[in-house]
Coordinates of C-alpha atoms and ligand atoms in Angstrom, one line a residue:
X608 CA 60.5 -220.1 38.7
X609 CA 61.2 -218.9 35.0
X610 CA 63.7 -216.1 34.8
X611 CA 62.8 -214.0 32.2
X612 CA 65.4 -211.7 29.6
X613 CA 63.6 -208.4 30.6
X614 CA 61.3 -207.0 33.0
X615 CA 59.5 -204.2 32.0
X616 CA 59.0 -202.0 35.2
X617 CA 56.0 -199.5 33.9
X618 CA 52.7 -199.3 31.0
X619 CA 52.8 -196.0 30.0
X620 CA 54.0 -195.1 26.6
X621 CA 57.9 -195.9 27.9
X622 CA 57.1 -198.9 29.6
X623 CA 54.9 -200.4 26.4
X624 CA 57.1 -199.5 23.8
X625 CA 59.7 -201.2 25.5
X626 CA 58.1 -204.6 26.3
X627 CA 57.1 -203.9 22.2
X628 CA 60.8 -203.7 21.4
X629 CA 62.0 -206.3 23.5
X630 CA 59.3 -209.2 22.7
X631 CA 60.3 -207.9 18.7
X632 CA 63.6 -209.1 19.3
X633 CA 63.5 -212.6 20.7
X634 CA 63.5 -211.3 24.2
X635 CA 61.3 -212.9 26.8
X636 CA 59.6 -210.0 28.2
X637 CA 57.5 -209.6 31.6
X638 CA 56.1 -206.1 32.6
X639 CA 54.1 -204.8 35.3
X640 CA 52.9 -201.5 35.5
X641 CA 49.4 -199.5 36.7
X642 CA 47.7 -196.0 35.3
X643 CA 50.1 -194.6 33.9
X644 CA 50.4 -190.7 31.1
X645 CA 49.1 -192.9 28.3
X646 CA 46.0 -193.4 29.7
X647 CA 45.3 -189.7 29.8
X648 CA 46.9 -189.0 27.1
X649 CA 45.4 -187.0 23.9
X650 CA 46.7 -189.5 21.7
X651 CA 49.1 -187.0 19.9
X652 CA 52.6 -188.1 19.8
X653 CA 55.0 -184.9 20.0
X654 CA 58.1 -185.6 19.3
X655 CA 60.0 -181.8 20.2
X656 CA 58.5 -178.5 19.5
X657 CA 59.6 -176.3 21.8
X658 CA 63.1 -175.4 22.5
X659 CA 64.6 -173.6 24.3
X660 CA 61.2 -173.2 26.7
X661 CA 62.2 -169.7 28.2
X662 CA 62.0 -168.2 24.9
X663 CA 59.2 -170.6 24.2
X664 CA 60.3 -171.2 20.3
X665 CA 57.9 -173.6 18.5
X666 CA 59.7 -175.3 15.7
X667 CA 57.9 -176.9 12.4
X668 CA 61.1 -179.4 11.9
X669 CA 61.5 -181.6 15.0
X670 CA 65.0 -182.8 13.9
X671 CA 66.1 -179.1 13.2
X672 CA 65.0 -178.7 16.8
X673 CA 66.9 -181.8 18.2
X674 CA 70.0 -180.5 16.8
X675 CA 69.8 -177.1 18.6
X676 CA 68.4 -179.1 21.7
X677 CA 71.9 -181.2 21.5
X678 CA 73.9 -178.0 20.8
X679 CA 72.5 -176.1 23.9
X680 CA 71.2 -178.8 26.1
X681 CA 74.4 -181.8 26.3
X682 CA 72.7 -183.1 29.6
X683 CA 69.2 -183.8 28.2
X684 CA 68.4 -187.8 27.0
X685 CA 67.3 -186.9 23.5
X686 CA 71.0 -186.4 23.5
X687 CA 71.6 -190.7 24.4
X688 CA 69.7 -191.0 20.7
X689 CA 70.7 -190.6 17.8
X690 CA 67.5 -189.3 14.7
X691 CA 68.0 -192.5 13.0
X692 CA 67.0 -194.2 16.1
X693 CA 64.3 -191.9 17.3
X694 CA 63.1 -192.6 13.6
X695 CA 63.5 -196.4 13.8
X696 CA 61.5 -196.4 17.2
X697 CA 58.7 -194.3 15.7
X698 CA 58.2 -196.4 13.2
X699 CA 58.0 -200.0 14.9
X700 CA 55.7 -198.3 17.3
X701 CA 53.3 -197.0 14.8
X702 CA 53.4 -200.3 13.2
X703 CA 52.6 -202.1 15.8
X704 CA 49.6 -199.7 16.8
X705 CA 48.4 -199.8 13.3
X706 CA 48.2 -203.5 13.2
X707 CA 46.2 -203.6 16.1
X708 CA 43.3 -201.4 14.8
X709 CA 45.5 -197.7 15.2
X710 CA 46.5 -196.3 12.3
X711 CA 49.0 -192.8 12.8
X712 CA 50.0 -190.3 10.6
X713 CA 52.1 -187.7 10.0
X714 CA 54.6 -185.3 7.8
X715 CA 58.1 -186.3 7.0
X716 CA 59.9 -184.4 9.2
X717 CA 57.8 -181.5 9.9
X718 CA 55.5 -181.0 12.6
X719 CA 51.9 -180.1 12.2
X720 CA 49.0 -177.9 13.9
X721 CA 46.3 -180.4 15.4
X722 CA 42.9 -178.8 16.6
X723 CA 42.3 -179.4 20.4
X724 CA 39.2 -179.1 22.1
X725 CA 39.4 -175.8 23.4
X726 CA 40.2 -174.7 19.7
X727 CA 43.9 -174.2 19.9
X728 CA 46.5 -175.7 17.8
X729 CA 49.0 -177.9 19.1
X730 CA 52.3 -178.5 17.3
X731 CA 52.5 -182.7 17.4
X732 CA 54.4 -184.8 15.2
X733 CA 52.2 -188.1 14.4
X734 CA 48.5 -188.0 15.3
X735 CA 45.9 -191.0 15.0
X736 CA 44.5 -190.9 11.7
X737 CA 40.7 -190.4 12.4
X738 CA 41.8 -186.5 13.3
X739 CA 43.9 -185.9 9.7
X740 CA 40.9 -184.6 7.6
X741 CA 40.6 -182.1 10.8
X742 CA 44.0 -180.3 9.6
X743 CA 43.1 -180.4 5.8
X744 CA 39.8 -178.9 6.7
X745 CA 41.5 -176.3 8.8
X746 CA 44.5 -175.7 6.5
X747 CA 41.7 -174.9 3.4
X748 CA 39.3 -172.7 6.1
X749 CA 36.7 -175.0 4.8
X750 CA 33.2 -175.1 5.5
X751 CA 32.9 -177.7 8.1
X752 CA 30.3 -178.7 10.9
X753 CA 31.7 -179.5 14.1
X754 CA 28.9 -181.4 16.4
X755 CA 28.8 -181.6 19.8
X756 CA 26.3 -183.1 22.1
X757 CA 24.2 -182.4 25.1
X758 CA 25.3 -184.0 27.8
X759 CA 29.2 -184.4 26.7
X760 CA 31.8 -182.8 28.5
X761 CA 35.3 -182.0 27.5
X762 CA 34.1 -180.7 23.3
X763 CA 32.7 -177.6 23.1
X764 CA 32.0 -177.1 19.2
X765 CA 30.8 -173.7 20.2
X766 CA 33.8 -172.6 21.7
X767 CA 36.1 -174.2 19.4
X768 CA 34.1 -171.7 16.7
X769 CA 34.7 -168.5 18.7
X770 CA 38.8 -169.5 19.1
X771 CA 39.3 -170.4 15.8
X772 CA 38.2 -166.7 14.1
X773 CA 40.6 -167.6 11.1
X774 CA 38.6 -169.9 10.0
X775 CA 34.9 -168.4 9.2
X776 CA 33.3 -171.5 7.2
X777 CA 33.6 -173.1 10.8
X778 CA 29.7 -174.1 12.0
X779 CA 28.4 -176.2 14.9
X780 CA 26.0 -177.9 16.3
X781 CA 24.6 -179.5 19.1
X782 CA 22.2 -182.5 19.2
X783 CA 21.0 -185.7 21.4
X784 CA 23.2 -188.6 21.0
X785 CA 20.8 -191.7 19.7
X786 CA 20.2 -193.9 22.4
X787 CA 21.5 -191.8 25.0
X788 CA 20.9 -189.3 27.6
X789 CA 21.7 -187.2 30.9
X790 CA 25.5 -187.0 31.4
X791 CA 27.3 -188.8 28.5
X792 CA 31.3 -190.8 28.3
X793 CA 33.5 -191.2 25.6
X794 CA 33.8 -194.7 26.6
X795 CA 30.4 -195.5 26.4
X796 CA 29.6 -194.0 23.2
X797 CA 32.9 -194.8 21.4
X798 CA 31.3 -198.7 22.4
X799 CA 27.5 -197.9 21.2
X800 CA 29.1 -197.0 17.6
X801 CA 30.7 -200.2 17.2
X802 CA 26.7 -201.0 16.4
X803 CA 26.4 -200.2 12.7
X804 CA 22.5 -199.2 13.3
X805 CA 23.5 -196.6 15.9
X806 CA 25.9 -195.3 13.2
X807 CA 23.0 -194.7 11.1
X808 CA 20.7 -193.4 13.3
X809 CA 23.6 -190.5 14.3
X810 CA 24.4 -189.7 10.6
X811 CA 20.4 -189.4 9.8
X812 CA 20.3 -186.6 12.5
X813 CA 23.9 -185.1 11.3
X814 CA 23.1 -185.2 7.5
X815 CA 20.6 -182.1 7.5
X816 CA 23.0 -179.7 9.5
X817 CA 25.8 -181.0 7.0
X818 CA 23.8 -179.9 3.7
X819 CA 27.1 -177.1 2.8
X820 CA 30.0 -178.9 4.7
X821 CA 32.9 -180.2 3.1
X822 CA 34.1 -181.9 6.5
X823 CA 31.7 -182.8 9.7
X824 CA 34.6 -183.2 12.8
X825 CA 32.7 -185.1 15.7
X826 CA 34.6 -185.7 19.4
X827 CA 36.8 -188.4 19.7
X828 CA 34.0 -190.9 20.4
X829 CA 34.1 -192.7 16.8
X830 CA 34.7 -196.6 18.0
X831 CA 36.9 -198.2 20.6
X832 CA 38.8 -201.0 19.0
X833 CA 37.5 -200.4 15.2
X834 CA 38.0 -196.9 14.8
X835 CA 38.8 -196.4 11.1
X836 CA 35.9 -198.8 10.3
X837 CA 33.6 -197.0 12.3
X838 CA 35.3 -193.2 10.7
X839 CA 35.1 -194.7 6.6
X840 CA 31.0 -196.1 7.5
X841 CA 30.6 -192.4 9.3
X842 CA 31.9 -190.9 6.1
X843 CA 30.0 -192.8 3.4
X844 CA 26.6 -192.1 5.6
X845 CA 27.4 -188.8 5.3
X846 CA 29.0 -188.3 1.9
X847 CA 31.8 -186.3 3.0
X848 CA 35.5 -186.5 4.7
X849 CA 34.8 -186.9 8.9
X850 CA 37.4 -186.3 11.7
X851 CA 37.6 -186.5 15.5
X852 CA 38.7 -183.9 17.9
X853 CA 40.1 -185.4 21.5
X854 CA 38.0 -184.2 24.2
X855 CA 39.8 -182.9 27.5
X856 CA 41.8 -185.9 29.3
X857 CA 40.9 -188.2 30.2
X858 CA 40.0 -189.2 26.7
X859 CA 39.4 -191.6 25.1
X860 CA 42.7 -191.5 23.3
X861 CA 44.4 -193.5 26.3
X862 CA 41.8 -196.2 26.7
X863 CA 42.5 -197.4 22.8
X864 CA 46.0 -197.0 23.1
X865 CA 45.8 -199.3 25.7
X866 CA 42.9 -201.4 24.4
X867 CA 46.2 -202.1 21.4
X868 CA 48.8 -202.6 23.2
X869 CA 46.5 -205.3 25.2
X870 CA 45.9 -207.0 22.5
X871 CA 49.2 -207.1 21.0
X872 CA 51.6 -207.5 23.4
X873 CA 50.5 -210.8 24.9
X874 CA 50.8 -212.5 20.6
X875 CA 54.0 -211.5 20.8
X876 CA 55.0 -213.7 24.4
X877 CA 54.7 -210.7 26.6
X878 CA 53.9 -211.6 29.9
X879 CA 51.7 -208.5 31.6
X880 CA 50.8 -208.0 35.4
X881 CA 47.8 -205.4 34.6
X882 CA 47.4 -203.5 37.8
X883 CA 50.6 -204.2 40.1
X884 CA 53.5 -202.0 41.1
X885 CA 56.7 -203.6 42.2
X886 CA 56.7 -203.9 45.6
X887 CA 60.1 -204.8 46.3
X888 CA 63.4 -205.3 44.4
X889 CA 66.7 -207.1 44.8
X890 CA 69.5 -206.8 42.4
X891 CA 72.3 -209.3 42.0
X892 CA 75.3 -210.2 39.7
X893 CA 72.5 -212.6 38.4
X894 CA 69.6 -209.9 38.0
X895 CA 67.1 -209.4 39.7
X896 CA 64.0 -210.6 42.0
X897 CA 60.8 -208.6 42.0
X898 CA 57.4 -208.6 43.9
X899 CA 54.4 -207.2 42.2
X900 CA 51.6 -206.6 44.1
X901 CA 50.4 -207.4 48.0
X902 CA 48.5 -209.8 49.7
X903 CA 47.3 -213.0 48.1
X904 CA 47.5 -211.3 44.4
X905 CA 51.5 -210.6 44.6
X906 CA 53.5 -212.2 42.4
X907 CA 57.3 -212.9 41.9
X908 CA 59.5 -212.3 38.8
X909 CA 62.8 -213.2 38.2
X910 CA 65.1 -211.5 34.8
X911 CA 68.3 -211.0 34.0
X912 CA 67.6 -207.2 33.0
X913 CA 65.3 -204.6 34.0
X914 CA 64.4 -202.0 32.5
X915 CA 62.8 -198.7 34.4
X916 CA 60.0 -196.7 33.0
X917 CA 58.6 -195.5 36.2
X918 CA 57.8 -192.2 35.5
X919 CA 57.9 -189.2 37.2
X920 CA 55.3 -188.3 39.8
X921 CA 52.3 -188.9 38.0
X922 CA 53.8 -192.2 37.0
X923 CA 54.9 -192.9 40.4
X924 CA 58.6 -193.3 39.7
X925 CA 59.6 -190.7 42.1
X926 CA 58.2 -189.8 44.9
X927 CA 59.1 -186.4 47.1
X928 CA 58.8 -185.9 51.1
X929 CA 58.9 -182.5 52.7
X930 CA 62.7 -182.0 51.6
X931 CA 63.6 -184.4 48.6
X932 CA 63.0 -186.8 46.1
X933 CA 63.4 -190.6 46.0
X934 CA 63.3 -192.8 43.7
X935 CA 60.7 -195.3 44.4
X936 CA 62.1 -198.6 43.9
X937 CA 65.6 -199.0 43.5
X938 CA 66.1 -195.9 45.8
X939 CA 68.5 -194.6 43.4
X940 CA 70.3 -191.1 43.1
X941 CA 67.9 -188.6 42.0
X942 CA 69.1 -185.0 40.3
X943 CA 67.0 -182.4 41.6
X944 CA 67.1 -179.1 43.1
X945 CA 69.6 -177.8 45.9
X946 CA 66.4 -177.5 48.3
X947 CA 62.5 -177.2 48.2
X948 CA 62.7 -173.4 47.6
X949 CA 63.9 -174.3 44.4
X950 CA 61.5 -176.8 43.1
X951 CA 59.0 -174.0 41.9
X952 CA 59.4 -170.5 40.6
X953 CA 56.7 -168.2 42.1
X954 CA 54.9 -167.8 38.9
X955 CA 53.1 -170.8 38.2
X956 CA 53.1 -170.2 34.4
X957 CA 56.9 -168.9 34.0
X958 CA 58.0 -169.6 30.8
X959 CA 61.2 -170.9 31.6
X960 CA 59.1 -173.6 34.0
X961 CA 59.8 -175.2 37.4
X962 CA 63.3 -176.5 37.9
X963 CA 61.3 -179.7 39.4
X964 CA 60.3 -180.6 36.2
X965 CA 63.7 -181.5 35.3
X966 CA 64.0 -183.6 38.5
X967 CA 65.1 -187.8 37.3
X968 CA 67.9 -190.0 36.7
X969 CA 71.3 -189.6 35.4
X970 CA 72.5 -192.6 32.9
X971 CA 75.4 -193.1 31.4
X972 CA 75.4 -193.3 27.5
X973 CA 73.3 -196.5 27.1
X974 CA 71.0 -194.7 29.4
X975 CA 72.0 -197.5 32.3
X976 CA 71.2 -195.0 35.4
X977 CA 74.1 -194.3 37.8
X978 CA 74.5 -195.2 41.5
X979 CA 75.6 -193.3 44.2
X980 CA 79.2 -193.6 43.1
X981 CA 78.4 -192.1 39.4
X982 CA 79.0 -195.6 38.2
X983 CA 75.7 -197.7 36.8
X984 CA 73.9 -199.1 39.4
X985 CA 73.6 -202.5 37.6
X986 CA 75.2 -203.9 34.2
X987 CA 72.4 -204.7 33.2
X988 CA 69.6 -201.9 34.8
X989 CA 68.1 -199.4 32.2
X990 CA 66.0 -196.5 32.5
X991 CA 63.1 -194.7 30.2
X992 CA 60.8 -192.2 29.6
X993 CA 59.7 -189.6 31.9
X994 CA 61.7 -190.8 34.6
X995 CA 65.1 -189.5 33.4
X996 CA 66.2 -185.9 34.4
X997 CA 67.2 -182.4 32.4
X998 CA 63.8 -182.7 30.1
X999 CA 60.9 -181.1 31.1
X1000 CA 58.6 -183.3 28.7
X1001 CA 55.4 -180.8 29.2
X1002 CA 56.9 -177.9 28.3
X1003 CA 58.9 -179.0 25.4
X1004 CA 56.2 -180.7 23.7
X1005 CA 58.2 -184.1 23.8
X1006 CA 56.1 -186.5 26.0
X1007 CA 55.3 -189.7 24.2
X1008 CA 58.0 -189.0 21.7
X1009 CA 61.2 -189.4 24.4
X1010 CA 59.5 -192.0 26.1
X1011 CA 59.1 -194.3 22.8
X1012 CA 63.0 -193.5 21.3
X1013 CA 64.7 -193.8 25.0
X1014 CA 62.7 -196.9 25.4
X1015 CA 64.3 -198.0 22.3
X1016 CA 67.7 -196.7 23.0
X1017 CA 67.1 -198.9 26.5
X1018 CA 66.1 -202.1 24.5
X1019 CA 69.0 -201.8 22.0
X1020 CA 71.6 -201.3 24.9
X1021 CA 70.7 -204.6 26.9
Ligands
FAD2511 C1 47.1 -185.7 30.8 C2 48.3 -186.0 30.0 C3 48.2 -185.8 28.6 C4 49.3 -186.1 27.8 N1 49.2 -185.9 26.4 C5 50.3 -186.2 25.7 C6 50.2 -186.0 24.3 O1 49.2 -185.6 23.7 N2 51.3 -186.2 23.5 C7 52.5 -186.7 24.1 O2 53.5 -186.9 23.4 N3 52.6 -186.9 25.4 C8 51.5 -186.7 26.2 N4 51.5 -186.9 27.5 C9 52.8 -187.3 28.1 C10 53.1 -188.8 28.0 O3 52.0 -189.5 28.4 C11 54.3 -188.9 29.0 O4 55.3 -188.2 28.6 C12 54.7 -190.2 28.9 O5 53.5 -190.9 29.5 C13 55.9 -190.6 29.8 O6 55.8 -191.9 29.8 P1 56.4 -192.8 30.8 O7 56.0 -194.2 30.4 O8 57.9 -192.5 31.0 O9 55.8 -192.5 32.3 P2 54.3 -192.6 32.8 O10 53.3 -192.5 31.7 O11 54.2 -191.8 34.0 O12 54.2 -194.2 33.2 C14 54.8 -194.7 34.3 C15 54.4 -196.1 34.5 O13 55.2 -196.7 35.5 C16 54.3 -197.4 36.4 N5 55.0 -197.6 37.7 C17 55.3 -196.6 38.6 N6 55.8 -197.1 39.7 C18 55.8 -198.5 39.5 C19 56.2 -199.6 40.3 N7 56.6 -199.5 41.5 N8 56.0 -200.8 39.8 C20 55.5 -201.0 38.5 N9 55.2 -200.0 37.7 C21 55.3 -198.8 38.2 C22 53.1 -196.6 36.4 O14 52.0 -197.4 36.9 C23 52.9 -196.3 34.9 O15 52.4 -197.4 34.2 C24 50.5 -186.7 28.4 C25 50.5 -186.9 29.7 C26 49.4 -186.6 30.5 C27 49.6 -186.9 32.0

């Protein structure tokens, strides 16, 4: 059986940026994983905006906010990275995605305001490319048509209108979607655009609502796999800029992200069980031995490292019983509250959050998670993303952001 250098316990956005990292760097890389936050995911990568969450301060300069973050918070992993690393990883993540048909963009060093679908802004540091002319229309108040469609939920252009009062050149509209009818998915109309005719037919019945719109914002359902060639045809149809909005999760944000990644990741050697969840584990001097899967389907992996981008709960990386929480595979020490009557505060939007939130793994500088004796489980054992404690990703506006530089910081430390 082939031993590989890494497995890749996870596919969320920790578990694919590091199989991305490692298969960069020579490594041969295996990773297993199931649904994971990515495939819900709005798309938006936040890096940090809020800080510290009681007070609920939302910061335009991420790295201004990672320095108070490291001043006041000495336990939390954005502290295990340094900003030319959280940087570096941004970078050769957004590459990657924009080779594979993703483009991302945002401001040096500076968050910005991105339009969601229930018309709020949400502070995000890089965002796919087919929403930027959204924020310039939005920073000029410019007149601009947002359509919706009968049948779509998840975009209400309507409401979006009657939240966003600062901006009064804001009009909608709702109309049939060609071809379509009854209830209608992202998915399957993100696919019936890749058909240049149905592209046509949609911008002959947008073009007469458009006639005094600088900008026409649609819902995140331009293309799948081909999105800025299906955004540029939308735009010379029409004769003026076009953006998307996401829809509420799931959108179809997660399905392209990991439409890229599984594309990409197999050119570069990666070896990817789609579907499984380690079943069982065994760590030695040597590494380690793995089961994927049950039944006839399982398979078994061999590697000399590991690394573990579990997750959380959604992920499935921890997993609680009536009294306390376990980590799922390795069964290793978990930080968490003192007892269940601490897990949640009794109001269920208290601004300084749920102390469970902050529930994970302790590591040790190269973010190798300890053992019961406070000493790294394994030499060569590291950990990612959600999965680590003292951040509480949601409420800090840091999701994708931590997951992408830890998995780095993961990668560079084996
Ligand atoms: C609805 C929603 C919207 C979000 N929107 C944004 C956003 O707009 N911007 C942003 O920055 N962040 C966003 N996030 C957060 C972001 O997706 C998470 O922070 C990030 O996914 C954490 O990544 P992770 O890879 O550590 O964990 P997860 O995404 O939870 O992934 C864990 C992975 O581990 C796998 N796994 C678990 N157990 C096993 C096992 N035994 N064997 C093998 N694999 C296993 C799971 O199948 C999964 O693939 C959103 C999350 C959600 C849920």
């Amino acid at each position: 059986m082939k031993t590989y250098d890494v497995m890749v316990i996870g596919s969320g956005f920790a578990g694919m940026a590091a199989a991305l990292f490692a298969a960069n760097r020579g490594l041969s890389v295996v990773q297993t994983g199931a649904t994971g936050g990515i495939d819900f995911s709005t798309g938006f990568i936040d890096l940090l905006a809020v800080h510290p969450i009681a007070e609920q301060k939302v910061w335009e300069d991420p790295f201004a906010a990672l320095a108070a973050l490291r001043r006041d918070l000495p336990a939390h992993p954005y502290c295990r990275v340094s900003d030319d690393e959280i940087s570096l990883a941004l970078q050769e993540f957004t590459n990657f995605l924009g080779q594979h048909g993703l483009c991302y963009r945002g401001r040096d060093k500076k968050n910005t305001l991105a339009l969601t679908s229930a018309g709020t802004l949400k502070p995000t540091y890089l965002l796919p490319c087919t929403l930027w002319n959204g924020v310039e229309a939005r920073e000029k108040k410019a007149n601009t048509l947002i359509v919706d469609f009968h049948g779509l939920k998840g975009l209400s252009a309507r409401q979006i209108a009657e939240v966003r009062k600062d901006w009064p050149n804001l009009k909608t509209a709702r109309i049939n979607f060609p071809g379509m009818g009854g209830e209608l998915y992202p998915e399957h109309m993100a696919w019936s655009l890749a058909d240049p005719a149905r592209r046509a037919e949609l911008a002959e019945m947008v073009a007469p609502l458009a006639v005094e719109a600088q900008y026409v914002g649609f819902p995140a359902i331009l293309g799948m796999t081909d999105t800025s060639i299906v955004l540029r045809h939308m735009e010379e149809l029409l004769g003026r800029p076009v953006f998307e909005i996401p829809t509420l999760p799931p959108s179809i944000a997660g399905p392209r992200l990991r439409a890229a990644f599984d594309r990409g990741l197999p050119g570069l050697g990666v070896r990817t069980c789609t579907q499984k969840l380690v079943t069982r584990a065994e760590s030695s001097e040597a590494g380690f031995h793995f089961t994927a899967g049950s039944g006839s389907t399982s398979v078994d992996i061999s590697a000399r490292s590991a690394i573990l981008a579990s997750g959380r709960f959604f992920g499935k990386g921890l997993k609680a019983d009536r009294h306390h929480i376990h980590e799922a595979i390795f069964d290793l020490p978990v930080t968490q509250p003192e007892n269940r009557g601490r897990w949640h505060r009794p109001a269920f939007f208290d601004p300084q959050g749920h102390e469970i939130n902050q529930a994970g793994l302790e590591t040790d500088a190269g973010l190798r998670p300890l053992g019961a004796d406070g000493k790294p489980f394994h030499p060569r054992l590291h950990a990612a993303g959600a999965i680590l404690a003292h951040q509480d990703w949601m409420r800090m506006k840091c999701g994708a952001g931590l997951a992408i530089a830890t998995a780095y910081k993961a990668v560079a430390s084996l």
